[in-house]
PDB file of C-alpha atoms and ligand atoms in Angstrom:
ATOM      1  CA  MET A  22     -29.072  -4.333 -23.913  1.00  0.00           C
ATOM      2  CA  GLY A  23     -26.113  -5.886 -25.855  1.00  0.00           C
ATOM      3  CA  ASN A  24     -22.435  -6.520 -24.992  1.00  0.00           C
ATOM      4  CA  LEU A  25     -21.524  -4.730 -22.090  1.00  0.00           C
ATOM      5  CA  THR A  26     -17.676  -3.618 -22.580  1.00  0.00           C
ATOM      6  CA  ALA A  27     -14.709  -2.088 -20.126  1.00  0.00           C
ATOM      7  CA  ILE A  28     -12.290  -0.185 -21.815  1.00  0.00           C
ATOM      8  CA  TYR A  29      -9.347   0.879 -20.325  1.00  0.00           C
ATOM      9  CA  PHE A  30      -5.779   2.621 -20.459  1.00  0.00           C
ATOM     10  CA  SER A  31      -4.267   1.931 -17.317  1.00  0.00           C
ATOM     11  CA  PRO A  32      -0.597   1.480 -16.973  1.00  0.00           C
ATOM     12  CA  THR A  33      -0.926   1.275 -12.974  1.00  0.00           C
ATOM     13  CA  GLY A  34      -3.661  -0.391 -12.677  1.00  0.00           C
ATOM     14  CA  GLY A  35      -5.416   1.952 -11.064  1.00  0.00           C
ATOM     15  CA  THR A  36      -8.023   3.401 -13.834  1.00  0.00           C
ATOM     16  CA  LYS A  37      -8.807  -0.639 -14.305  1.00  0.00           C
ATOM     17  CA  GLN A  38      -9.908  -1.153 -10.598  1.00  0.00           C
ATOM     18  CA  TYR A  39     -12.900   1.386 -11.349  1.00  0.00           C
ATOM     19  CA  VAL A  40     -13.667   0.901 -14.701  1.00  0.00           C
ATOM     20  CA  CYS A  41     -14.066  -2.744 -13.960  1.00  0.00           C
ATOM     21  CA  ALA A  42     -16.359  -2.390 -10.882  1.00  0.00           C
ATOM     22  CA  VAL A  43     -18.231   0.712 -12.754  1.00  0.00           C
ATOM     23  CA  ALA A  44     -18.907  -2.540 -15.158  1.00  0.00           C
ATOM     24  CA  ARG A  45     -19.288  -5.039 -12.546  1.00  0.00           C
ATOM     25  CA  GLY A  46     -21.896  -2.833 -11.610  1.00  0.00           C
ATOM     26  CA  ILE A  47     -24.432  -2.682 -14.902  1.00  0.00           C
ATOM     27  CA  GLY A  48     -23.420  -6.840 -14.963  1.00  0.00           C
ATOM     28  CA  SER A  49     -21.867  -8.989 -17.135  1.00  0.00           C
ATOM     29  CA  TYR A  50     -18.875  -7.238 -18.826  1.00  0.00           C
ATOM     30  CA  GLY A  51     -15.683  -8.197 -21.069  1.00  0.00           C
ATOM     31  CA  GLU A  52     -12.318  -6.170 -21.149  1.00  0.00           C
ATOM     32  CA  LEU A  53     -10.210  -4.289 -23.417  1.00  0.00           C
ATOM     33  CA  ASN A  54      -6.845  -3.363 -22.150  1.00  0.00           C
ATOM     34  CA  LEU A  55      -6.280  -0.414 -24.345  1.00  0.00           C
ATOM     35  CA  THR A  56      -3.123   0.319 -23.051  1.00  0.00           C
ATOM     36  CA  ASP A  57      -1.736  -2.983 -24.472  1.00  0.00           C
ATOM     37  CA  ARG A  58      -0.343  -1.335 -27.403  1.00  0.00           C
ATOM     38  CA  GLU A  59      -1.431  -4.793 -29.530  1.00  0.00           C
ATOM     39  CA  THR A  60      -5.119  -4.228 -29.254  1.00  0.00           C
ATOM     40  CA  ARG A  61      -4.805  -0.900 -29.266  1.00  0.00           C
ATOM     41  CA  ALA A  62      -3.766  -1.112 -33.359  1.00  0.00           C
ATOM     42  CA  ARG A  63      -7.049  -2.991 -33.885  1.00  0.00           C
ATOM     43  CA  GLU A  64     -10.189  -1.824 -35.340  1.00  0.00           C
ATOM     44  CA  TYR A  65     -13.393  -2.229 -32.935  1.00  0.00           C
ATOM     45  CA  THR A  66     -17.017  -1.391 -33.459  1.00  0.00           C
ATOM     46  CA  PHE A  67     -19.636  -1.008 -31.456  1.00  0.00           C
ATOM     47  CA  SER A  68     -23.468  -0.785 -32.116  1.00  0.00           C
ATOM     48  CA  ALA A  69     -26.359   1.304 -30.788  1.00  0.00           C
ATOM     49  CA  ASP A  70     -27.719  -2.017 -28.425  1.00  0.00           C
ATOM     50  CA  ASP A  71     -23.930  -2.036 -26.992  1.00  0.00           C
ATOM     51  CA  LEU A  72     -22.619  -0.232 -23.476  1.00  0.00           C
ATOM     52  CA  VAL A  73     -18.920   0.502 -23.279  1.00  0.00           C
ATOM     53  CA  VAL A  74     -17.616   1.942 -19.731  1.00  0.00           C
ATOM     54  CA  VAL A  75     -14.700   3.977 -21.293  1.00  0.00           C
ATOM     55  CA  GLY A  76     -12.105   5.153 -18.235  1.00  0.00           C
ATOM     56  CA  VAL A  77      -8.553   7.017 -18.714  1.00  0.00           C
ATOM     57  CA  PRO A  78      -5.539   7.870 -15.806  1.00  0.00           C
ATOM     58  CA  VAL A  79      -6.057  12.296 -16.018  1.00  0.00           C
ATOM     59  CA  TYR A  80      -2.260  13.247 -17.542  1.00  0.00           C
ATOM     60  CA  TYR A  81      -1.480  17.221 -16.267  1.00  0.00           C
ATOM     61  CA  GLY A  82      -5.256  17.901 -16.590  1.00  0.00           C
ATOM     62  CA  ARG A  83      -5.419  15.880 -19.779  1.00  0.00           C
ATOM     63  CA  VAL A  84      -6.725  11.992 -21.570  1.00  0.00           C
ATOM     64  CA  PRO A  85      -3.160  10.835 -21.485  1.00  0.00           C
ATOM     65  CA  GLN A  86      -1.311  12.279 -24.971  1.00  0.00           C
ATOM     66  CA  LEU A  87       0.451   8.358 -27.496  1.00  0.00           C
ATOM     67  CA  PRO A  88       2.013   8.860 -30.240  1.00  0.00           C
ATOM     68  CA  ASP A  89      -1.016   6.513 -32.083  1.00  0.00           C
ATOM     69  CA  ASP A  90      -3.629   8.017 -29.506  1.00  0.00           C
ATOM     70  CA  LEU A  91      -5.313   5.790 -27.724  1.00  0.00           C
ATOM     71  CA  LEU A  92      -8.824   6.319 -28.561  1.00  0.00           C
ATOM     72  CA  ARG A  93      -8.128   5.570 -32.576  1.00  0.00           C
ATOM     73  CA  GLY A  94      -9.406   2.391 -32.949  1.00  0.00           C
ATOM     74  CA  LEU A  95     -12.755   2.182 -30.914  1.00  0.00           C
ATOM     75  CA  HIS A  96     -16.161   3.020 -33.081  1.00  0.00           C
ATOM     76  CA  GLY A  97     -19.100   3.313 -31.943  1.00  0.00           C
ATOM     77  CA  ASP A  98     -22.578   3.510 -33.341  1.00  0.00           C
ATOM     78  CA  GLY A  99     -24.586   5.932 -31.288  1.00  0.00           C
ATOM     79  CA  THR A 100     -23.069   3.111 -28.946  1.00  0.00           C
ATOM     80  CA  PRO A 101     -23.790   4.802 -24.635  1.00  0.00           C
ATOM     81  CA  ALA A 102     -21.051   4.697 -22.769  1.00  0.00           C
ATOM     82  CA  VAL A 103     -19.801   5.456 -19.416  1.00  0.00           C
ATOM     83  CA  PHE A 104     -17.082   7.684 -19.430  1.00  0.00           C
ATOM     84  CA  ALA A 105     -14.091   7.323 -15.936  1.00  0.00           C
ATOM     85  CA  ALA A 106     -11.424   9.454 -15.822  1.00  0.00           C
ATOM     86  CA  VAL A 107      -8.804   8.455 -12.783  1.00  0.00           C
ATOM     87  CA  TYR A 108      -7.296  11.146 -11.195  1.00  0.00           C
ATOM     88  CA  GLY A 109      -4.119  11.108  -8.208  1.00  0.00           C
ATOM     89  CA  ASN A 110      -5.622  13.943  -6.240  1.00  0.00           C
ATOM     90  CA  ARG A 111      -4.780  16.809  -7.372  1.00  0.00           C
ATOM     91  CA  GLU A 112      -7.705  17.993  -9.838  1.00  0.00           C
ATOM     92  CA  PHE A 113      -9.335  16.227 -12.876  1.00  0.00           C
ATOM     93  CA  ASP A 114      -9.375  19.587 -14.697  1.00  0.00           C
ATOM     94  CA  ASP A 115     -10.560  18.894 -18.430  1.00  0.00           C
ATOM     95  CA  ALA A 116      -9.800  15.119 -18.527  1.00  0.00           C
ATOM     96  CA  LEU A 117     -13.692  14.031 -18.798  1.00  0.00           C
ATOM     97  CA  LEU A 118     -14.433  16.622 -21.096  1.00  0.00           C
ATOM     98  CA  GLU A 119     -11.786  15.860 -23.124  1.00  0.00           C
ATOM     99  CA  LEU A 120     -12.588  12.181 -23.470  1.00  0.00           C
ATOM    100  CA  SER A 121     -16.735  12.401 -23.344  1.00  0.00           C
ATOM    101  CA  GLY A 122     -16.181  14.775 -26.288  1.00  0.00           C
ATOM    102  CA  ARG A 123     -13.088  12.345 -27.958  1.00  0.00           C
ATOM    103  CA  CYS A 124     -15.286   9.473 -27.544  1.00  0.00           C
ATOM    104  CA  GLU A 125     -18.208  11.652 -28.840  1.00  0.00           C
ATOM    105  CA  LYS A 126     -16.603  12.461 -32.404  1.00  0.00           C
ATOM    106  CA  GLN A 127     -15.891   8.802 -32.643  1.00  0.00           C
ATOM    107  CA  GLY A 128     -19.529   7.301 -32.330  1.00  0.00           C
ATOM    108  CA  PHE A 129     -20.453   7.107 -28.198  1.00  0.00           C
ATOM    109  CA  ARG A 130     -22.611   9.667 -26.666  1.00  0.00           C
ATOM    110  CA  GLY A 131     -22.421  10.161 -23.217  1.00  0.00           C
ATOM    111  CA  VAL A 132     -24.572   8.594 -20.635  1.00  0.00           C
ATOM    112  CA  ALA A 133     -23.368   9.259 -17.367  1.00  0.00           C
ATOM    113  CA  ALA A 134     -19.798   9.718 -15.814  1.00  0.00           C
ATOM    114  CA  ALA A 135     -17.324   9.893 -12.841  1.00  0.00           C
ATOM    115  CA  ALA A 136     -13.654  10.551 -11.950  1.00  0.00           C
ATOM    116  CA  PHE A 137     -12.331   8.761  -8.907  1.00  0.00           C
ATOM    117  CA  VAL A 138      -9.024   9.028  -7.147  1.00  0.00           C
ATOM    118  CA  ALA A 139      -6.092   6.295  -7.483  1.00  0.00           C
ATOM    119  CA  GLN A 140      -2.919   6.471  -6.131  1.00  0.00           C
ATOM    120  CA  HIS A 141      -0.758   9.317  -7.690  1.00  0.00           C
ATOM    121  CA  THR A 142       1.877   7.244 -10.428  1.00  0.00           C
ATOM    122  CA  PHE A 143       4.584   9.897  -9.014  1.00  0.00           C
ATOM    123  CA  SER A 144       4.481   8.724  -5.016  1.00  0.00           C
ATOM    124  CA  ALA A 145       2.479   6.721  -2.985  1.00  0.00           C
ATOM    125  CA  LYS A 146       2.366   9.019  -0.458  1.00  0.00           C
ATOM    126  CA  ILE A 147      -0.590   9.854  -2.346  1.00  0.00           C
ATOM    127  CA  ALA A 148      -3.869   8.464  -1.965  1.00  0.00           C
ATOM    128  CA  ALA A 149      -2.018   5.826  -0.546  1.00  0.00           C
ATOM    129  CA  GLY A 150      -3.870   2.639  -1.223  1.00  0.00           C
ATOM    130  CA  ARG A 151      -6.384   4.377  -2.702  1.00  0.00           C
ATOM    131  CA  PRO A 152      -8.906   2.023  -5.034  1.00  0.00           C
ATOM    132  CA  ASP A 153      -9.734   1.021  -1.525  1.00  0.00           C
ATOM    133  CA  ALA A 154     -12.392  -0.898  -1.141  1.00  0.00           C
ATOM    134  CA  ASP A 155     -14.834   1.548  -0.182  1.00  0.00           C
ATOM    135  CA  ASP A 156     -14.258   3.569  -3.905  1.00  0.00           C
ATOM    136  CA  LEU A 157     -14.801   0.245  -5.394  1.00  0.00           C
ATOM    137  CA  LEU A 158     -17.852  -0.641  -4.052  1.00  0.00           C
ATOM    138  CA  ILE A 159     -18.935   3.351  -4.578  1.00  0.00           C
ATOM    139  CA  ALA A 160     -17.811   3.105  -8.451  1.00  0.00           C
ATOM    140  CA  GLU A 161     -19.996  -0.884  -8.477  1.00  0.00           C
ATOM    141  CA  GLU A 162     -23.213   1.592  -6.879  1.00  0.00           C
ATOM    142  CA  PHE A 163     -22.591   4.544  -9.688  1.00  0.00           C
ATOM    143  CA  GLY A 164     -22.661   1.577 -12.335  1.00  0.00           C
ATOM    144  CA  ARG A 165     -25.767   0.593 -11.057  1.00  0.00           C
ATOM    145  CA  SER A 166     -27.289   4.615 -10.975  1.00  0.00           C
ATOM    146  CA  ALA A 167     -25.493   5.034 -14.930  1.00  0.00           C
ATOM    147  CA  LYS A 168     -27.793   2.037 -15.233  1.00  0.00           C
ATOM    148  CA  ALA A 169     -30.838   2.935 -14.516  1.00  0.00           C
ATOM    149  CA  SER A 170     -30.362   7.199 -15.317  1.00  0.00           C
ATOM    150  CA  MET A 171     -30.313   5.351 -18.651  1.00  0.00           C
ATOM    151  CA  ALA A 172     -33.013   3.973 -18.495  1.00  0.00           C
ATOM    152  CA  GLU A 173     -35.141   6.707 -18.150  1.00  0.00           C
ATOM    153  CA  LYS A 174     -32.862  10.199 -19.447  1.00  0.00           C
ATOM    154  CA  ASP A 175     -30.931   8.271 -21.875  1.00  0.00           C
ATOM    155  CA  GLY A 176     -28.451  10.419 -21.595  1.00  0.00           C
ATOM    156  CA  LYS A 177     -30.175  13.895 -21.830  1.00  0.00           C
ATOM    157  CA  GLY A 178     -28.970  16.413 -19.814  1.00  0.00           C
ATOM    158  CA  LEU A 179     -25.293  15.175 -19.505  1.00  0.00           C
ATOM    159  CA  SER A 180     -23.448  18.254 -18.703  1.00  0.00           C
ATOM    160  CA  LEU A 181     -19.530  17.397 -17.313  1.00  0.00           C
ATOM    161  CA  PRO A 182     -17.341  20.011 -16.377  1.00  0.00           C
ATOM    162  CA  GLY A 183     -13.802  21.486 -17.814  1.00  0.00           C
ATOM    163  CA  ASN A 184     -13.077  24.130 -20.276  1.00  0.00           C
ATOM    164  CA  ARG A 185     -12.810  24.283 -24.371  1.00  0.00           C
ATOM    165  CA  PRO A 186      -9.873  24.604 -25.767  1.00  0.00           C
ATOM    166  CA  TYR A 187      -8.111  22.273 -22.692  1.00  0.00           C
ATOM    167  CA  ARG A 188      -5.886  23.241 -20.927  1.00  0.00           C
ATOM    168  CA  SER A 189      -1.784  22.705 -22.535  1.00  0.00           C
ATOM    169  CA  PHE A 190      -0.474  18.839 -21.948  1.00  0.00           C
ATOM    170  CA  GLN A 191       2.971  19.082 -21.090  1.00  0.00           C
ATOM    171  CA  VAL A 192       5.459  16.765 -20.222  1.00  0.00           C
ATOM    172  CA  ALA A 193       7.098  16.093 -17.295  1.00  0.00           C
ATOM    173  CA  PRO A 194      11.065  16.749 -17.183  1.00  0.00           C
ATOM    174  CA  PHE A 195      12.430  12.903 -16.585  1.00  0.00           C
ATOM    175  CA  ILE A 196      11.907   9.163 -17.602  1.00  0.00           C
ATOM    176  CA  PRO A 197      12.311   6.421 -16.355  1.00  0.00           C
ATOM    177  CA  LYS A 198      15.771   4.667 -16.633  1.00  0.00           C
ATOM    178  CA  GLY A 199      17.072   1.177 -15.823  1.00  0.00           C
ATOM    179  CA  ASP A 200      20.033   0.509 -13.390  1.00  0.00           C
ATOM    180  CA  LYS A 201      23.071  -2.180 -12.630  1.00  0.00           C
ATOM    181  CA  LYS A 202      20.599  -4.465 -10.888  1.00  0.00           C
ATOM    182  CA  CYS A 203      19.019  -5.003 -14.611  1.00  0.00           C
ATOM    183  CA  THR A 204      18.801  -8.907 -15.802  1.00  0.00           C
ATOM    184  CA  ALA A 205      17.316  -7.663 -18.807  1.00  0.00           C
ATOM    185  CA  CYS A 206      14.013  -9.973 -17.837  1.00  0.00           C
ATOM    186  CA  GLY A 207      11.935  -7.527 -21.179  1.00  0.00           C
ATOM    187  CA  ALA A 208       8.927  -7.432 -18.497  1.00  0.00           C
ATOM    188  CA  CYS A 209       9.872  -3.332 -18.164  1.00  0.00           C
ATOM    189  CA  VAL A 210       9.792  -4.097 -22.682  1.00  0.00           C
ATOM    190  CA  ARG A 211       6.161  -5.388 -22.389  1.00  0.00           C
ATOM    191  CA  VAL A 212       4.314  -3.095 -20.018  1.00  0.00           C
ATOM    192  CA  CYS A 213       5.451  -0.115 -21.822  1.00  0.00           C
ATOM    193  CA  PRO A 214       2.208   1.423 -23.373  1.00  0.00           C
ATOM    194  CA  ALA A 215       4.739   3.388 -25.810  1.00  0.00           C
ATOM    195  CA  GLY A 216       6.456   1.047 -27.126  1.00  0.00           C
ATOM    196  CA  ALA A 217       9.389   3.303 -25.541  1.00  0.00           C
ATOM    197  CA  VAL A 218      12.140   0.036 -24.046  1.00  0.00           C
ATOM    198  CA  ALA A 219      13.910  -1.292 -26.421  1.00  0.00           C
ATOM    199  CA  PRO A 220      14.782  -5.115 -25.552  1.00  0.00           C
ATOM    200  CA  GLU A 221      17.745  -4.686 -27.085  1.00  0.00           C
ATOM    201  CA  MET A 222      19.086  -2.178 -24.661  1.00  0.00           C
ATOM    202  CA  PRO A 223      16.522  -2.612 -21.803  1.00  0.00           C
ATOM    203  CA  ARG A 224      18.464   0.029 -19.236  1.00  0.00           C
ATOM    204  CA  GLN A 225      17.557   3.066 -21.837  1.00  0.00           C
ATOM    205  CA  THR A 226      14.479   5.508 -22.956  1.00  0.00           C
ATOM    206  CA  ASP A 227      13.117   6.911 -25.351  1.00  0.00           C
ATOM    207  CA  ALA A 228      13.441  10.247 -23.601  1.00  0.00           C
ATOM    208  CA  LYS A 229      10.594  11.032 -27.203  1.00  0.00           C
ATOM    209  CA  LYS A 230       8.394   7.980 -26.863  1.00  0.00           C
ATOM    210  CA  CYS A 231       7.896   7.566 -23.370  1.00  0.00           C
ATOM    211  CA  ILE A 232       4.616   9.508 -22.257  1.00  0.00           C
ATOM    212  CA  ARG A 233       5.908   8.951 -18.122  1.00  0.00           C
ATOM    213  CA  CYS A 234       3.476   6.190 -16.834  1.00  0.00           C
ATOM    214  CA  LEU A 235       6.734   4.886 -14.650  1.00  0.00           C
ATOM    215  CA  ALA A 236       4.501   1.124 -15.816  1.00  0.00           C
ATOM    216  CA  CYS A 237       7.902   0.017 -16.812  1.00  0.00           C
ATOM    217  CA  VAL A 238       9.409   0.811 -12.494  1.00  0.00           C
ATOM    218  CA  HIS A 239       6.180  -0.999 -11.771  1.00  0.00           C
ATOM    219  CA  ALA A 240       6.529  -3.793 -13.568  1.00  0.00           C
ATOM    220  CA  CYS A 241      10.116  -4.447 -12.725  1.00  0.00           C
ATOM    221  CA  PRO A 242      10.955  -7.707 -10.855  1.00  0.00           C
ATOM    222  CA  VAL A 243      14.794  -6.754  -9.316  1.00  0.00           C
ATOM    223  CA  HIS A 244      13.601  -2.604  -8.929  1.00  0.00           C
ATOM    224  CA  ALA A 245      16.482  -1.481 -10.956  1.00  0.00           C
ATOM    225  CA  ARG A 246      14.058   0.727 -13.055  1.00  0.00           C
ATOM    226  CA  LYS A 247      13.731   4.164 -11.995  1.00  0.00           C
ATOM    227  CA  VAL A 248      13.305   8.013 -12.314  1.00  0.00           C
ATOM    228  CA  GLY A 249      16.335   9.395 -10.905  1.00  0.00           C
ATOM    229  CA  GLY A 250      17.772  13.220 -10.842  1.00  0.00           C
ATOM    230  CA  PRO A 251      16.219  16.365  -8.580  1.00  0.00           C
ATOM    231  CA  VAL A 252      14.057  17.740 -11.145  1.00  0.00           C
ATOM    232  CA  TYR A 253      11.714  14.208  -9.955  1.00  0.00           C
ATOM    233  CA  GLY A 254      12.548  15.180  -5.765  1.00  0.00           C
ATOM    234  CA  MET A 255      11.227  18.621  -6.438  1.00  0.00           C
ATOM    235  CA  VAL A 256       8.022  17.025  -7.990  1.00  0.00           C
ATOM    236  CA  THR A 257       7.304  14.339  -5.793  1.00  0.00           C
ATOM    237  CA  ARG A 258       8.173  16.693  -2.658  1.00  0.00           C
ATOM    238  CA  LYS A 259       5.826  19.316  -3.753  1.00  0.00           C
ATOM    239  CA  LEU A 260       2.918  16.966  -5.171  1.00  0.00           C
ATOM    240  CA  GLU A 261       3.318  15.107  -1.325  1.00  0.00           C
ATOM    241  CA  LYS A 262       3.634  18.722   0.221  1.00  0.00           C
ATOM    242  CA  GLU A 263      -0.256  19.690  -1.337  1.00  0.00           C
ATOM    243  CA  LEU A 264      -1.735  16.770  -1.455  1.00  0.00           C
ATOM    244  CA  ALA A 265      -1.180  14.007   0.459  1.00  0.00           C
ATOM    245  CA  LYS A 266      -3.273  15.779   3.481  1.00  0.00           C
ATOM    246  CA  THR A 267      -6.623  15.987   2.379  1.00  0.00           C
ATOM    247  CA  GLU A 268      -7.766  13.122   0.144  1.00  0.00           C
ATOM    248  CA  LYS A 269     -10.717  14.002  -2.457  1.00  0.00           C
ATOM    249  CA  GLU A 270     -13.971  11.956  -2.495  1.00  0.00           C
ATOM    250  CA  ALA A 271     -15.351  10.447  -5.895  1.00  0.00           C
ATOM    251  CA  ARG A 272     -17.649  13.010  -8.085  1.00  0.00           C
ATOM    252  CA  LEU A 273     -20.287  11.400  -9.534  1.00  0.00           C
ATOM    253  CA  PHE A 274     -22.306  13.122 -13.388  1.00  0.00           C
ATOM    254  CA  LEU A 275     -25.736  10.908 -14.559  1.00  0.00           C
ATOM    255  CA  PRO A 276     -27.487  13.594 -16.421  1.00  0.00           C
TER     256      PRO A 276
HETATM  257  C1  FMN B 144       1.922  11.856 -16.458  1.00  0.00           C
HETATM  258  C2  FMN B 144       1.245  11.949 -15.735  1.00  0.00           C
HETATM  259  C3  FMN B 144       0.562  12.931 -15.487  1.00  0.00           C
HETATM  260  C4  FMN B 144      -0.893  13.073 -14.783  1.00  0.00           C
HETATM  261  N1  FMN B 144      -1.359  14.163 -13.878  1.00  0.00           N
HETATM  262  C5  FMN B 144      -1.954  14.177 -12.896  1.00  0.00           C
HETATM  263  C6  FMN B 144      -2.762  15.425 -13.004  1.00  0.00           C
HETATM  264  O1  FMN B 144      -2.984  16.162 -13.576  1.00  0.00           O
HETATM  265  N2  FMN B 144      -4.393  15.761 -11.398  1.00  0.00           N
HETATM  266  C7  FMN B 144      -4.215  14.557 -11.208  1.00  0.00           C
HETATM  267  O2  FMN B 144      -4.668  14.535  -9.749  1.00  0.00           O
HETATM  268  N3  FMN B 144      -3.394  13.220 -11.118  1.00  0.00           N
HETATM  269  C8  FMN B 144      -2.249  12.890 -11.936  1.00  0.00           C
HETATM  270  N4  FMN B 144      -1.053  12.348 -12.271  1.00  0.00           N
HETATM  271  C9  FMN B 144      -1.377  10.687 -10.673  1.00  0.00           C
HETATM  272  C10 FMN B 144      -2.488   9.666 -11.969  1.00  0.00           C
HETATM  273  O3  FMN B 144      -4.070  10.587 -13.192  1.00  0.00           O
HETATM  274  C11 FMN B 144      -3.112   8.831 -11.231  1.00  0.00           C
HETATM  275  O4  FMN B 144      -1.600   8.146 -10.301  1.00  0.00           O
HETATM  276  C12 FMN B 144      -4.081   7.850 -11.847  1.00  0.00           C
HETATM  277  O5  FMN B 144      -4.644   6.874 -11.027  1.00  0.00           O
HETATM  278  C13 FMN B 144      -2.944   6.415 -12.338  1.00  0.00           C
HETATM  279  O6  FMN B 144      -3.790   5.629 -13.410  1.00  0.00           O
HETATM  280  P1  FMN B 144      -2.985   3.757 -13.525  1.00  0.00           P
HETATM  281  O7  FMN B 144      -2.791   3.957 -11.830  1.00  0.00           O
HETATM  282  O8  FMN B 144      -4.441   3.383 -14.295  1.00  0.00           O
HETATM  283  O9  FMN B 144      -1.973   3.797 -14.522  1.00  0.00           O
HETATM  284  C14 FMN B 144      -0.273  11.591 -13.025  1.00  0.00           C
HETATM  285  C15 FMN B 144       0.223  10.725 -13.367  1.00  0.00           C
HETATM  286  C16 FMN B 144       1.021  10.054 -14.858  1.00  0.00           C
HETATM  287  C17 FMN B 144       2.000   9.940 -14.556  1.00  0.00           C
END
């Protein structure tokens, strides 16, 4: 095998933990953090001997949409890939199928895939504290199984759930903003994967660019950034009512 790379887009860190755990189960690996805009702007070429683990969070049942297309710079050459979709205990819908379909168009071929549960971005009451130690052990074990399956079946016969055309990508009708506690330290500017917070006006958010990932809310050291308004409150209460009681487990797909 050539190089193993853990590739992830992970504004609040859940996806990163799972992708790295899967990679750990396979072997020693390097990381490519597509959350970072400068990293995402470069091109990355992988050979047929390499192996990648590619993970994204599920947004509205889909792969997150960014103006610059988060997978754009990845180029495979028949490169085997393990896919991961990380979701907040509702559903992953078409995200895994979309991730695999889009990566395949860019020269990768799926050998295994998984959908994992992590704490929901919009509420710490949904799948609270996940991934936990058990989740990460399952992801690591899945990495070992994916490696063994690859040697035996080379991805032939892998089948993923989901529908085409993919469900429509909605955009939540709320955005985070900074309040008067803001010290203009620039943490939100640095972590925003979409460039939606301008350094000269860090309390504001460009609603057209914002992907509602809430990385800025998590990163603010003085808790000045929040999503306000009745709509956000209604959405989170509804999600908590539906999703806080029962927690889902990982779904693993091997040929
Ligand atoms: C805009 C947005 C849309 C989301 N849509 C879904 C969804 O459709 N289904 C679901 O179960 N979780 C959904 N989530 C929750 C995230 O998938 C989940 O919290 C994930 O762990 C976030 O990944 P990260 O920690 O790597 O940023 C959504 C989160 C955001 C911010």
